[in-house]
PDB file of C-alpha atoms and ligand atoms in Angstrom:
ATOM      1  CA  UNK A 110       0.000   0.000   0.000  1.00  0.00           C
ATOM      2  CA  UNK A 111       1.424   3.376  -0.969  1.00  0.00           C
ATOM      3  CA  UNK A 112      -0.084   6.611   0.335  1.00  0.00           C
ATOM      4  CA  UNK A 113       0.811  10.315   0.454  1.00  0.00           C
ATOM      5  CA  UNK A 114      -0.797  11.504   3.680  1.00  0.00           C
ATOM      6  CA  UNK A 115      -0.443   8.395   5.851  1.00  0.00           C
ATOM      7  CA  UNK A 116       2.069   5.575   6.295  1.00  0.00           C
ATOM      8  CA  UNK A 117       0.780   2.039   6.670  1.00  0.00           C
ATOM      9  CA  UNK A 118       2.896  -0.733   8.159  1.00  0.00           C
ATOM     10  CA  UNK A 119       2.288  -4.238   9.416  1.00  0.00           C
ATOM     11  CA  UNK A 120       4.134  -5.583  12.456  1.00  0.00           C
ATOM     12  CA  UNK A 121       3.239  -9.220  13.007  1.00  0.00           C
ATOM     13  CA  UNK A 122      -0.537  -9.198  13.403  1.00  0.00           C
ATOM     14  CA  UNK A 123      -0.810  -5.448  14.040  1.00  0.00           C
ATOM     15  CA  UNK A 124      -1.583  -2.889  11.335  1.00  0.00           C
ATOM     16  CA  UNK A 125      -0.209   0.607  11.999  1.00  0.00           C
ATOM     17  CA  UNK A 126      -1.548   3.753  10.346  1.00  0.00           C
ATOM     18  CA  UNK A 127       0.582   6.864  10.925  1.00  0.00           C
ATOM     19  CA  UNK A 128      -0.688  10.299   9.906  1.00  0.00           C
ATOM     20  CA  UNK A 129       2.018  11.857   7.742  1.00  0.00           C
ATOM     21  CA  UNK A 130       1.452  15.588   7.255  1.00  0.00           C
ATOM     22  CA  UNK A 131       4.014  16.829   9.797  1.00  0.00           C
ATOM     23  CA  UNK A 132       4.280  20.347   8.309  1.00  0.00           C
ATOM     24  CA  UNK A 133       0.550  20.872   8.899  1.00  0.00           C
ATOM     25  CA  UNK A 134       0.508  19.148  12.311  1.00  0.00           C
ATOM     26  CA  UNK A 135      -1.221  16.216  10.607  1.00  0.00           C
ATOM     27  CA  UNK A 136      -4.269  18.348   9.772  1.00  0.00           C
ATOM     28  CA  UNK A 137      -6.999  16.169   8.329  1.00  0.00           C
ATOM     29  CA  UNK A 138      -7.512  17.041   4.664  1.00  0.00           C
ATOM     30  CA  UNK A 139      -9.965  15.205   2.353  1.00  0.00           C
ATOM     31  CA  UNK A 140      -7.078  13.216   0.792  1.00  0.00           C
ATOM     32  CA  UNK A 141      -6.096  11.959   4.250  1.00  0.00           C
ATOM     33  CA  UNK A 142      -9.658  10.860   5.034  1.00  0.00           C
ATOM     34  CA  UNK A 143      -9.826   9.013   1.699  1.00  0.00           C
ATOM     35  CA  UNK A 144      -6.486   7.275   2.333  1.00  0.00           C
ATOM     36  CA  UNK A 145      -7.390   6.438   5.930  1.00  0.00           C
ATOM     37  CA  UNK A 146     -10.611   4.819   4.694  1.00  0.00           C
ATOM     38  CA  UNK A 147      -8.734   2.836   2.035  1.00  0.00           C
ATOM     39  CA  UNK A 148      -6.099   1.687   4.554  1.00  0.00           C
ATOM     40  CA  UNK A 149      -8.740   0.584   7.074  1.00  0.00           C
ATOM     41  CA  UNK A 150     -10.637  -1.307   4.347  1.00  0.00           C
ATOM     42  CA  UNK A 151      -7.415  -3.109   3.443  1.00  0.00           C
ATOM     43  CA  UNK A 152      -6.331  -3.874   7.042  1.00  0.00           C
ATOM     44  CA  UNK A 153      -9.811  -5.014   7.976  1.00  0.00           C
ATOM     45  CA  UNK A 154      -9.964  -7.479   5.099  1.00  0.00           C
ATOM     46  CA  UNK A 155      -6.424  -8.800   5.767  1.00  0.00           C
ATOM     47  CA  UNK A 156      -6.746 -12.044   7.767  1.00  0.00           C
ATOM     48  CA  UNK A 157      -3.161 -11.664   9.015  1.00  0.00           C
ATOM     49  CA  UNK A 158      -4.120  -8.471  10.906  1.00  0.00           C
ATOM     50  CA  UNK A 159      -5.893  -8.781  14.273  1.00  0.00           C
ATOM     51  CA  UNK A 160      -5.546  -5.261  15.717  1.00  0.00           C
ATOM     52  CA  UNK A 161      -4.849  -1.755  14.424  1.00  0.00           C
ATOM     53  CA  UNK A 162      -3.021   1.286  15.816  1.00  0.00           C
ATOM     54  CA  UNK A 163      -3.642   4.821  14.591  1.00  0.00           C
ATOM     55  CA  UNK A 164      -0.976   7.346  15.498  1.00  0.00           C
ATOM     56  CA  UNK A 165       0.652  10.654  14.551  1.00  0.00           C
ATOM     57  CA  UNK A 166       4.052  12.053  15.515  1.00  0.00           C
ATOM     58  CA  UNK A 167       5.560  13.446  18.724  1.00  0.00           C
ATOM     59  CA  UNK A 168       4.180  16.983  18.125  1.00  0.00           C
ATOM     60  CA  UNK A 169       0.693  16.129  16.960  1.00  0.00           C
ATOM     61  CA  UNK A 170      -1.662  13.204  16.630  1.00  0.00           C
ATOM     62  CA  UNK A 171      -3.696  15.605  14.465  1.00  0.00           C
ATOM     63  CA  UNK A 172      -4.452  19.311  14.965  1.00  0.00           C
ATOM     64  CA  UNK A 173      -7.933  19.032  13.471  1.00  0.00           C
ATOM     65  CA  UNK A 174      -9.541  19.318  10.094  1.00  0.00           C
ATOM     66  CA  UNK A 175      -7.389  21.237   7.607  1.00  0.00           C
ATOM     67  CA  UNK A 176      -8.515  24.829   8.155  1.00  0.00           C
ATOM     68  CA  UNK A 177      -6.868  26.069   4.951  1.00  0.00           C
ATOM     69  CA  UNK A 178      -8.760  23.556   2.808  1.00  0.00           C
ATOM     70  CA  UNK A 179     -12.035  24.175   4.628  1.00  0.00           C
ATOM     71  CA  UNK A 180     -12.033  27.943   5.100  1.00  0.00           C
ATOM     72  CA  UNK A 181     -13.748  28.952   1.835  1.00  0.00           C
ATOM     73  CA  UNK A 182     -16.177  26.016   1.681  1.00  0.00           C
ATOM     74  CA  UNK A 183     -19.820  26.924   1.278  1.00  0.00           C
ATOM     75  CA  UNK A 184     -22.815  25.432   3.073  1.00  0.00           C
ATOM     76  CA  UNK A 185     -23.829  23.779  -0.207  1.00  0.00           C
ATOM     77  CA  UNK A 186     -20.404  22.164  -0.596  1.00  0.00           C
ATOM     78  CA  UNK A 187     -20.364  20.932   2.990  1.00  0.00           C
ATOM     79  CA  UNK A 188     -23.846  19.467   2.547  1.00  0.00           C
ATOM     80  CA  UNK A 189     -22.877  17.850  -0.757  1.00  0.00           C
ATOM     81  CA  UNK A 190     -19.897  16.285   1.033  1.00  0.00           C
ATOM     82  CA  UNK A 191     -22.273  14.628   3.502  1.00  0.00           C
ATOM     83  CA  UNK A 192     -21.403  11.369   1.748  1.00  0.00           C
ATOM     84  CA  UNK A 193     -17.921  11.806   3.231  1.00  0.00           C
ATOM     85  CA  UNK A 194     -19.347  11.253   6.698  1.00  0.00           C
ATOM     86  CA  UNK A 195     -18.922   7.527   5.979  1.00  0.00           C
ATOM     87  CA  UNK A 196     -15.178   8.246   5.782  1.00  0.00           C
ATOM     88  CA  UNK A 197     -15.238  10.370   8.946  1.00  0.00           C
ATOM     89  CA  UNK A 198     -16.836   7.531  10.863  1.00  0.00           C
ATOM     90  CA  UNK A 199     -14.809   4.749   9.252  1.00  0.00           C
ATOM     91  CA  UNK A 200     -12.702   4.073  12.366  1.00  0.00           C
ATOM     92  CA  UNK A 201     -15.781   3.565  14.561  1.00  0.00           C
ATOM     93  CA  UNK A 202     -17.157   1.098  12.020  1.00  0.00           C
ATOM     94  CA  UNK A 203     -14.011  -1.058  12.076  1.00  0.00           C
ATOM     95  CA  UNK A 204     -14.744  -4.495  13.530  1.00  0.00           C
ATOM     96  CA  UNK A 205     -11.119  -5.101  14.536  1.00  0.00           C
ATOM     97  CA  UNK A 206      -9.840  -3.408  17.723  1.00  0.00           C
ATOM     98  CA  UNK A 207      -8.344   0.035  17.038  1.00  0.00           C
ATOM     99  CA  UNK A 208      -6.026   1.789  19.518  1.00  0.00           C
ATOM    100  CA  UNK A 209      -5.238   5.510  19.209  1.00  0.00           C
ATOM    101  CA  UNK A 210      -1.622   6.164  20.222  1.00  0.00           C
ATOM    102  CA  UNK A 211      -1.663   9.907  20.858  1.00  0.00           C
ATOM    103  CA  UNK A 212       1.251  12.284  21.436  1.00  0.00           C
ATOM    104  CA  UNK A 213       1.100  16.073  21.212  1.00  0.00           C
ATOM    105  CA  UNK A 214      -2.014  17.833  19.971  1.00  0.00           C
ATOM    106  CA  UNK A 215      -5.266  15.959  19.377  1.00  0.00           C
ATOM    107  CA  UNK A 216      -7.527  18.880  18.533  1.00  0.00           C
ATOM    108  CA  UNK A 217     -10.850  19.261  16.751  1.00  0.00           C
ATOM    109  CA  UNK A 218     -11.166  16.441  14.206  1.00  0.00           C
ATOM    110  CA  UNK A 219      -7.956  14.963  15.692  1.00  0.00           C
ATOM    111  CA  UNK A 220      -9.572  14.581  19.108  1.00  0.00           C
ATOM    112  CA  UNK A 221     -12.697  13.264  17.394  1.00  0.00           C
ATOM    113  CA  UNK A 222     -10.772  10.612  15.432  1.00  0.00           C
ATOM    114  CA  UNK A 223      -8.928   9.541  18.593  1.00  0.00           C
ATOM    115  CA  UNK A 224     -12.283   9.202  20.387  1.00  0.00           C
ATOM    116  CA  UNK A 225     -13.676   7.051  17.581  1.00  0.00           C
ATOM    117  CA  UNK A 226     -10.915   4.503  18.257  1.00  0.00           C
ATOM    118  CA  UNK A 227     -11.624   1.840  20.912  1.00  0.00           C
ATOM    119  CA  UNK A 228      -9.308   3.444  23.457  1.00  0.00           C
ATOM    120  CA  UNK A 229      -6.516   5.985  23.718  1.00  0.00           C
ATOM    121  CA  UNK A 230      -2.997   5.370  24.995  1.00  0.00           C
ATOM    122  CA  UNK A 231      -1.422   8.798  25.367  1.00  0.00           C
ATOM    123  CA  UNK A 232       2.070  10.202  25.754  1.00  0.00           C
ATOM    124  CA  UNK A 233       2.703  12.522  28.675  1.00  0.00           C
ATOM    125  CA  UNK A 234       2.779  15.538  26.310  1.00  0.00           C
ATOM    126  CA  UNK A 235      -0.681  14.869  24.824  1.00  0.00           C
ATOM    127  CA  UNK A 236      -3.262  17.648  24.750  1.00  0.00           C
ATOM    128  CA  UNK A 237      -6.905  17.255  23.808  1.00  0.00           C
ATOM    129  CA  UNK A 238      -9.382  19.911  22.749  1.00  0.00           C
ATOM    130  CA  UNK A 239     -12.348  20.924  20.633  1.00  0.00           C
ATOM    131  CA  UNK A 240     -11.282  24.456  19.638  1.00  0.00           C
ATOM    132  CA  UNK A 241     -13.720  24.834  16.713  1.00  0.00           C
ATOM    133  CA  UNK A 242     -15.728  27.554  18.497  1.00  0.00           C
ATOM    134  CA  UNK A 243     -12.611  29.761  18.501  1.00  0.00           C
ATOM    135  CA  UNK A 244     -12.550  29.715  14.679  1.00  0.00           C
ATOM    136  CA  UNK A 245     -16.247  30.334  14.175  1.00  0.00           C
ATOM    137  CA  UNK A 246     -17.508  26.789  13.807  1.00  0.00           C
ATOM    138  CA  UNK A 247     -18.268  23.745  15.936  1.00  0.00           C
ATOM    139  CA  UNK A 248     -17.250  20.070  16.190  1.00  0.00           C
ATOM    140  CA  UNK A 249     -18.541  18.076  13.234  1.00  0.00           C
ATOM    141  CA  UNK A 250     -17.351  14.503  13.643  1.00  0.00           C
ATOM    142  CA  UNK A 251     -18.369  13.569  17.152  1.00  0.00           C
ATOM    143  CA  UNK A 252     -16.909  16.249  19.419  1.00  0.00           C
ATOM    144  CA  UNK A 253     -20.224  17.135  21.010  1.00  0.00           C
ATOM    145  CA  UNK A 254     -21.443  13.517  21.046  1.00  0.00           C
ATOM    146  CA  UNK A 255     -18.575  11.128  21.848  1.00  0.00           C
ATOM    147  CA  UNK A 256     -16.852  13.599  24.180  1.00  0.00           C
ATOM    148  CA  UNK A 257     -20.069  14.040  26.189  1.00  0.00           C
ATOM    149  CA  UNK A 258     -20.516  10.286  26.508  1.00  0.00           C
ATOM    150  CA  UNK A 259     -16.864   9.810  27.517  1.00  0.00           C
ATOM    151  CA  UNK A 260     -16.302  12.676  29.958  1.00  0.00           C
ATOM    152  CA  UNK A 261     -19.833  13.809  30.874  1.00  0.00           C
ATOM    153  CA  UNK A 262     -21.782  16.992  30.165  1.00  0.00           C
ATOM    154  CA  UNK A 263     -19.876  19.436  32.398  1.00  0.00           C
ATOM    155  CA  UNK A 264     -16.441  18.824  30.897  1.00  0.00           C
ATOM    156  CA  UNK A 265     -17.784  18.418  27.346  1.00  0.00           C
ATOM    157  CA  UNK A 266     -19.619  21.751  27.568  1.00  0.00           C
ATOM    158  CA  UNK A 267     -16.530  23.389  29.083  1.00  0.00           C
ATOM    159  CA  UNK A 268     -14.290  22.049  26.292  1.00  0.00           C
ATOM    160  CA  UNK A 269     -16.652  22.757  23.386  1.00  0.00           C
ATOM    161  CA  UNK A 270     -17.830  26.179  24.594  1.00  0.00           C
ATOM    162  CA  UNK A 271     -14.421  27.566  25.574  1.00  0.00           C
ATOM    163  CA  UNK A 272     -12.181  25.625  23.186  1.00  0.00           C
ATOM    164  CA  UNK A 273      -9.697  25.086  26.022  1.00  0.00           C
ATOM    165  CA  UNK A 274      -7.307  22.138  25.941  1.00  0.00           C
ATOM    166  CA  UNK A 275      -7.109  19.346  28.512  1.00  0.00           C
ATOM    167  CA  UNK A 276      -3.656  18.152  29.432  1.00  0.00           C
ATOM    168  CA  UNK A 277      -3.158  14.415  29.556  1.00  0.00           C
ATOM    169  CA  UNK A 278      -3.586  14.081  33.326  1.00  0.00           C
ATOM    170  CA  UNK A 279      -6.971  15.791  33.191  1.00  0.00           C
ATOM    171  CA  UNK A 280      -7.900  13.678  30.159  1.00  0.00           C
ATOM    172  CA  UNK A 281      -7.089  10.487  32.053  1.00  0.00           C
ATOM    173  CA  UNK A 282      -8.971  11.615  35.190  1.00  0.00           C
ATOM    174  CA  UNK A 283     -11.983  12.457  33.005  1.00  0.00           C
ATOM    175  CA  UNK A 284     -11.977   9.037  31.322  1.00  0.00           C
ATOM    176  CA  UNK A 285     -10.902  10.168  27.860  1.00  0.00           C
ATOM    177  CA  UNK A 286      -7.539   8.409  27.998  1.00  0.00           C
ATOM    178  CA  UNK A 287      -6.957   4.881  29.269  1.00  0.00           C
ATOM    179  CA  UNK A 288      -3.198   5.107  29.969  1.00  0.00           C
ATOM    180  CA  UNK A 289      -0.476   7.758  30.123  1.00  0.00           C
ATOM    181  CA  UNK A 290       3.039   6.722  29.154  1.00  0.00           C
ATOM    182  CA  UNK A 291       6.328   8.638  28.738  1.00  0.00           C
ATOM    183  CA  UNK A 292       6.739  10.141  25.248  1.00  0.00           C
ATOM    184  CA  UNK A 293       9.587   7.762  24.389  1.00  0.00           C
ATOM    185  CA  UNK A 294       7.521   4.707  25.406  1.00  0.00           C
ATOM    186  CA  UNK A 295       3.887   5.373  24.504  1.00  0.00           C
ATOM    187  CA  UNK A 296       4.041   3.862  21.043  1.00  0.00           C
ATOM    188  CA  UNK A 297       5.868   0.750  22.274  1.00  0.00           C
ATOM    189  CA  UNK A 298       3.184   0.307  24.952  1.00  0.00           C
ATOM    190  CA  UNK A 299       0.448   0.718  22.322  1.00  0.00           C
ATOM    191  CA  UNK A 300       2.161  -1.849  20.100  1.00  0.00           C
ATOM    192  CA  UNK A 301       2.592  -4.354  22.960  1.00  0.00           C
ATOM    193  CA  UNK A 302      -1.050  -3.813  23.909  1.00  0.00           C
ATOM    194  CA  UNK A 303      -2.213  -4.381  20.327  1.00  0.00           C
ATOM    195  CA  UNK A 304      -0.073  -7.557  20.130  1.00  0.00           C
ATOM    196  CA  UNK A 305      -1.565  -8.775  23.408  1.00  0.00           C
ATOM    197  CA  UNK A 306      -5.115  -8.260  22.115  1.00  0.00           C
ATOM    198  CA  UNK A 307      -4.109  -9.944  18.830  1.00  0.00           C
ATOM    199  CA  UNK A 308      -2.954 -13.014  20.783  1.00  0.00           C
ATOM    200  CA  UNK A 309      -6.473 -13.682  22.106  1.00  0.00           C
ATOM    201  CA  UNK A 310      -9.255 -15.502  20.283  1.00  0.00           C
ATOM    202  CA  UNK A 311     -10.307 -13.169  17.456  1.00  0.00           C
ATOM    203  CA  UNK A 312     -14.013 -14.055  17.469  1.00  0.00           C
ATOM    204  CA  UNK A 313     -14.103 -13.543  21.248  1.00  0.00           C
ATOM    205  CA  UNK A 314     -12.322 -10.177  20.960  1.00  0.00           C
ATOM    206  CA  UNK A 315     -14.893  -9.164  18.353  1.00  0.00           C
ATOM    207  CA  UNK A 316     -17.763  -9.975  20.712  1.00  0.00           C
ATOM    208  CA  UNK A 317     -16.117  -8.132  23.629  1.00  0.00           C
ATOM    209  CA  UNK A 318     -15.761  -5.022  21.462  1.00  0.00           C
ATOM    210  CA  UNK A 319     -19.371  -5.314  20.284  1.00  0.00           C
ATOM    211  CA  UNK A 320     -20.612  -5.642  23.870  1.00  0.00           C
ATOM    212  CA  UNK A 321     -18.690  -2.606  25.185  1.00  0.00           C
ATOM    213  CA  UNK A 322     -19.864  -0.522  22.211  1.00  0.00           C
ATOM    214  CA  UNK A 323     -23.459  -1.539  22.969  1.00  0.00           C
ATOM    215  CA  UNK A 324     -23.129   0.168  26.373  1.00  0.00           C
ATOM    216  CA  UNK A 325     -23.052   3.566  24.646  1.00  0.00           C
ATOM    217  CA  UNK A 326     -25.964   2.846  22.348  1.00  0.00           C
ATOM    218  CA  UNK A 327     -28.587   1.082  24.498  1.00  0.00           C
ATOM    219  CA  UNK A 328     -30.330   1.149  27.876  1.00  0.00           C
ATOM    220  CA  UNK A 329     -28.694  -0.756  30.760  1.00  0.00           C
ATOM    221  CA  UNK A 330     -31.224  -3.592  30.651  1.00  0.00           C
ATOM    222  CA  UNK A 331     -30.885  -4.001  26.870  1.00  0.00           C
ATOM    223  CA  UNK A 332     -27.105  -3.811  27.176  1.00  0.00           C
ATOM    224  CA  UNK A 333     -27.094  -6.466  29.916  1.00  0.00           C
ATOM    225  CA  UNK A 334     -29.201  -8.737  27.712  1.00  0.00           C
ATOM    226  CA  UNK A 335     -26.909  -8.176  24.731  1.00  0.00           C
ATOM    227  CA  UNK A 336     -23.875  -8.943  26.906  1.00  0.00           C
ATOM    228  CA  UNK A 337     -25.434 -12.137  28.287  1.00  0.00           C
ATOM    229  CA  UNK A 338     -26.322 -13.447  24.814  1.00  0.00           C
ATOM    230  CA  UNK A 339     -22.811 -12.698  23.531  1.00  0.00           C
ATOM    231  CA  UNK A 340     -21.298 -14.318  26.649  1.00  0.00           C
ATOM    232  CA  UNK A 341     -23.406 -17.443  26.056  1.00  0.00           C
ATOM    233  CA  UNK A 342     -22.323 -17.528  22.426  1.00  0.00           C
ATOM    234  CA  UNK A 343     -18.623 -17.725  23.357  1.00  0.00           C
ATOM    235  CA  UNK A 344     -19.439 -21.264  24.545  1.00  0.00           C
ATOM    236  CA  UNK A 345     -19.924 -22.211  20.896  1.00  0.00           C
ATOM    237  CA  UNK A 346     -16.231 -21.515  20.213  1.00  0.00           C
ATOM    238  CA  UNK A 347     -13.445 -24.095  20.421  1.00  0.00           C
ATOM    239  CA  UNK A 348     -11.344 -21.251  21.836  1.00  0.00           C
ATOM    240  CA  UNK A 349     -13.517 -21.075  24.977  1.00  0.00           C
ATOM    241  CA  UNK A 350     -12.930 -24.809  25.581  1.00  0.00           C
ATOM    242  CA  UNK A 351      -9.203 -24.387  24.902  1.00  0.00           C
ATOM    243  CA  UNK A 352      -8.878 -21.257  27.080  1.00  0.00           C
ATOM    244  CA  UNK A 353     -10.494 -22.845  30.118  1.00  0.00           C
ATOM    245  CA  UNK A 354      -8.769 -26.210  29.604  1.00  0.00           C
ATOM    246  CA  UNK A 355      -5.398 -24.449  29.394  1.00  0.00           C
ATOM    247  CA  UNK A 356      -6.122 -22.613  32.654  1.00  0.00           C
ATOM    248  CA  UNK A 357      -6.962 -25.896  34.414  1.00  0.00           C
ATOM    249  CA  UNK A 358      -3.869 -27.593  32.968  1.00  0.00           C
ATOM    250  CA  UNK A 359      -1.702 -24.571  33.950  1.00  0.00           C
ATOM    251  CA  UNK A 360      -0.432 -23.882  30.419  1.00  0.00           C
ATOM    252  CA  UNK A 361      -0.813 -21.138  27.820  1.00  0.00           C
ATOM    253  CA  UNK A 362      -3.867 -21.499  25.582  1.00  0.00           C
ATOM    254  CA  UNK A 363      -3.382 -22.134  21.862  1.00  0.00           C
ATOM    255  CA  UNK A 364      -6.285 -20.252  20.333  1.00  0.00           C
ATOM    256  CA  UNK A 365      -7.356 -21.196  16.820  1.00  0.00           C
ATOM    257  CA  UNK A 366      -9.762 -18.312  16.223  1.00  0.00           C
ATOM    258  CA  UNK A 367     -12.763 -20.592  15.979  1.00  0.00           C
TER     259      UNK A 367
HETATM  260  N1  CAA B 640      -5.291  23.030   9.667  1.00  0.00           N
HETATM  261  C1  CAA B 640      -4.312  23.446   8.822  1.00  0.00           C
HETATM  262  N2  CAA B 640      -3.058  23.733   9.203  1.00  0.00           N
HETATM  263  C2  CAA B 640      -2.771  23.614  10.515  1.00  0.00           C
HETATM  264  C3  CAA B 640      -3.722  23.189  11.460  1.00  0.00           C
HETATM  265  C4  CAA B 640      -5.031  22.889  10.993  1.00  0.00           C
HETATM  266  N3  CAA B 640      -6.008  22.430  11.791  1.00  0.00           N
HETATM  267  N4  CAA B 640      -3.143  23.166  12.688  1.00  0.00           N
HETATM  268  C5  CAA B 640      -1.857  23.561  12.514  1.00  0.00           C
HETATM  269  N5  CAA B 640      -1.628  23.830  11.192  1.00  0.00           N
HETATM  270  C6  CAA B 640      -0.386  24.304  10.579  1.00  0.00           C
HETATM  271  C7  CAA B 640      -0.147  25.788  10.837  1.00  0.00           C
HETATM  272  O1  CAA B 640      -0.871  26.574   9.915  1.00  0.00           O
HETATM  273  C8  CAA B 640       1.347  25.882  10.653  1.00  0.00           C
HETATM  274  O2  CAA B 640       1.631  25.899   9.279  1.00  0.00           O
HETATM  275  P1  CAA B 640       2.779  26.908   8.684  1.00  0.00           P
HETATM  276  O3  CAA B 640       4.059  26.439   9.341  1.00  0.00           O
HETATM  277  O4  CAA B 640       2.724  26.671   7.216  1.00  0.00           O
HETATM  278  O5  CAA B 640       2.397  28.287   9.117  1.00  0.00           O
HETATM  279  C9  CAA B 640       1.852  24.535  11.201  1.00  0.00           C
HETATM  280  O6  CAA B 640       0.741  23.654  11.178  1.00  0.00           O
HETATM  281  C10 CAA B 640       2.352  24.643  12.626  1.00  0.00           C
HETATM  282  O7  CAA B 640       1.335  25.251  13.398  1.00  0.00           O
HETATM  283  P2  CAA B 640       1.608  26.510  14.376  1.00  0.00           P
HETATM  284  O8  CAA B 640       2.666  27.390  13.805  1.00  0.00           O
HETATM  285  O9  CAA B 640       0.288  27.150  14.663  1.00  0.00           O
HETATM  286  O10 CAA B 640       2.198  25.749  15.646  1.00  0.00           O
HETATM  287  P3  CAA B 640       2.013  26.121  17.191  1.00  0.00           P
HETATM  288  O11 CAA B 640       2.915  25.167  17.929  1.00  0.00           O
HETATM  289  O12 CAA B 640       2.196  27.587  17.436  1.00  0.00           O
HETATM  290  O13 CAA B 640       0.469  25.793  17.541  1.00  0.00           O
HETATM  291  C11 CAA B 640      -1.560  24.444  17.471  1.00  0.00           C
HETATM  292  C12 CAA B 640      -0.005  24.461  17.407  1.00  0.00           C
HETATM  293  C13 CAA B 640      -2.012  24.841  18.896  1.00  0.00           C
HETATM  294  C14 CAA B 640      -2.000  23.020  17.151  1.00  0.00           C
HETATM  295  C15 CAA B 640      -2.119  25.477  16.458  1.00  0.00           C
HETATM  296  O14 CAA B 640      -1.556  25.194  15.184  1.00  0.00           O
HETATM  297  C16 CAA B 640      -3.617  25.419  16.306  1.00  0.00           C
HETATM  298  O15 CAA B 640      -4.334  26.007  17.106  1.00  0.00           O
HETATM  299  N6  CAA B 640      -4.103  24.743  15.246  1.00  0.00           N
HETATM  300  C17 CAA B 640      -5.546  24.729  14.911  1.00  0.00           C
HETATM  301  C18 CAA B 640      -6.338  23.830  15.857  1.00  0.00           C
HETATM  302  C19 CAA B 640      -7.819  23.884  15.490  1.00  0.00           C
HETATM  303  O16 CAA B 640      -8.473  24.913  15.531  1.00  0.00           O
HETATM  304  N7  CAA B 640      -8.368  22.711  15.127  1.00  0.00           N
HETATM  305  C20 CAA B 640      -9.774  22.566  14.778  1.00  0.00           C
HETATM  306  C21 CAA B 640      -9.937  22.534  13.285  1.00  0.00           C
HETATM  307  S1  CAA B 640     -11.616  22.556  12.755  1.00  0.00           S
HETATM  308  C22 CAA B 640     -12.161  20.944  12.930  1.00  0.00           C
HETATM  309  O17 CAA B 640     -11.414  20.038  13.301  1.00  0.00           O
HETATM  310  C23 CAA B 640     -13.620  20.725  12.557  1.00  0.00           C
HETATM  311  C24 CAA B 640     -14.152  19.354  12.799  1.00  0.00           C
HETATM  312  O18 CAA B 640     -14.522  18.980  13.905  1.00  0.00           O
HETATM  313  C25 CAA B 640     -14.333  18.426  11.670  1.00  0.00           C
END
């Protein structure tokens, strides 16, 4: 795969997508969205890949949608580009686990893309924000919706109405970030984490992800029912038998992804 705005690599069973517009702080232009969508399509259909990492560089995960490319757009053009919303939400639609490895700025669309991953492992220099209001617009790819579900109304309103940034400690306390790691280690930790997830039974991992996602979309009682049905269904997998047998026999399980 050869791209201009991203770099795609495969390390064992982990696919890595790195935003590659360092001069523009990895601002998200239409070409980048198109390439990100293509890369995710490819990694998702590759049976050798079991988990995906999306990352940027040390200065910026992504500093938001590309303001230069967007500044003269008209309402009609934005509306006509509605079809692109499939690209904007492509990460959330991925059925394989996706980790955001975030260093530096994750602002506007950058914060929104990080939030559409399954979880965020952040470097100690990471900063998160929805500064759209400061440039005369508002979040457009989940900033008012995912952020509110992740950190609650008070912090989401504060962030979206003032455009202020959260440092990584505040982001972790608020539940936006799952782990904070030193800048020189965060990617390694994300890669080890992705490899660990990739070592588990893939159909089981898929059901776990589906169940956690259901928590944000349904009532508690519906979510509990969904979870129970999915839990029951793991007993149809050879991997459940192998996992429990291996525990009893005090050895590592050899999952076969079936
Ligand atoms: N779009 C286009 N270019 C951007 C950019 C963006 N979102 N963010 C940074 N850049 C560019 C700058 O224009 C600059 O380019 P030049 O060197 O050619 O001048 C380069 O990246 C470096 O940026 P700065 O000189 O500004 O670096 P800094 O360290 O002083 O500040 C920053 C860094 C705080 C991230 C600052 O660049 C900034 O505030 N960026 C804009 C953040 C923003 O408003 N994002 C929201 C975008 S709208 C959106 O995302 C809508 C949506 O929900 C879909």
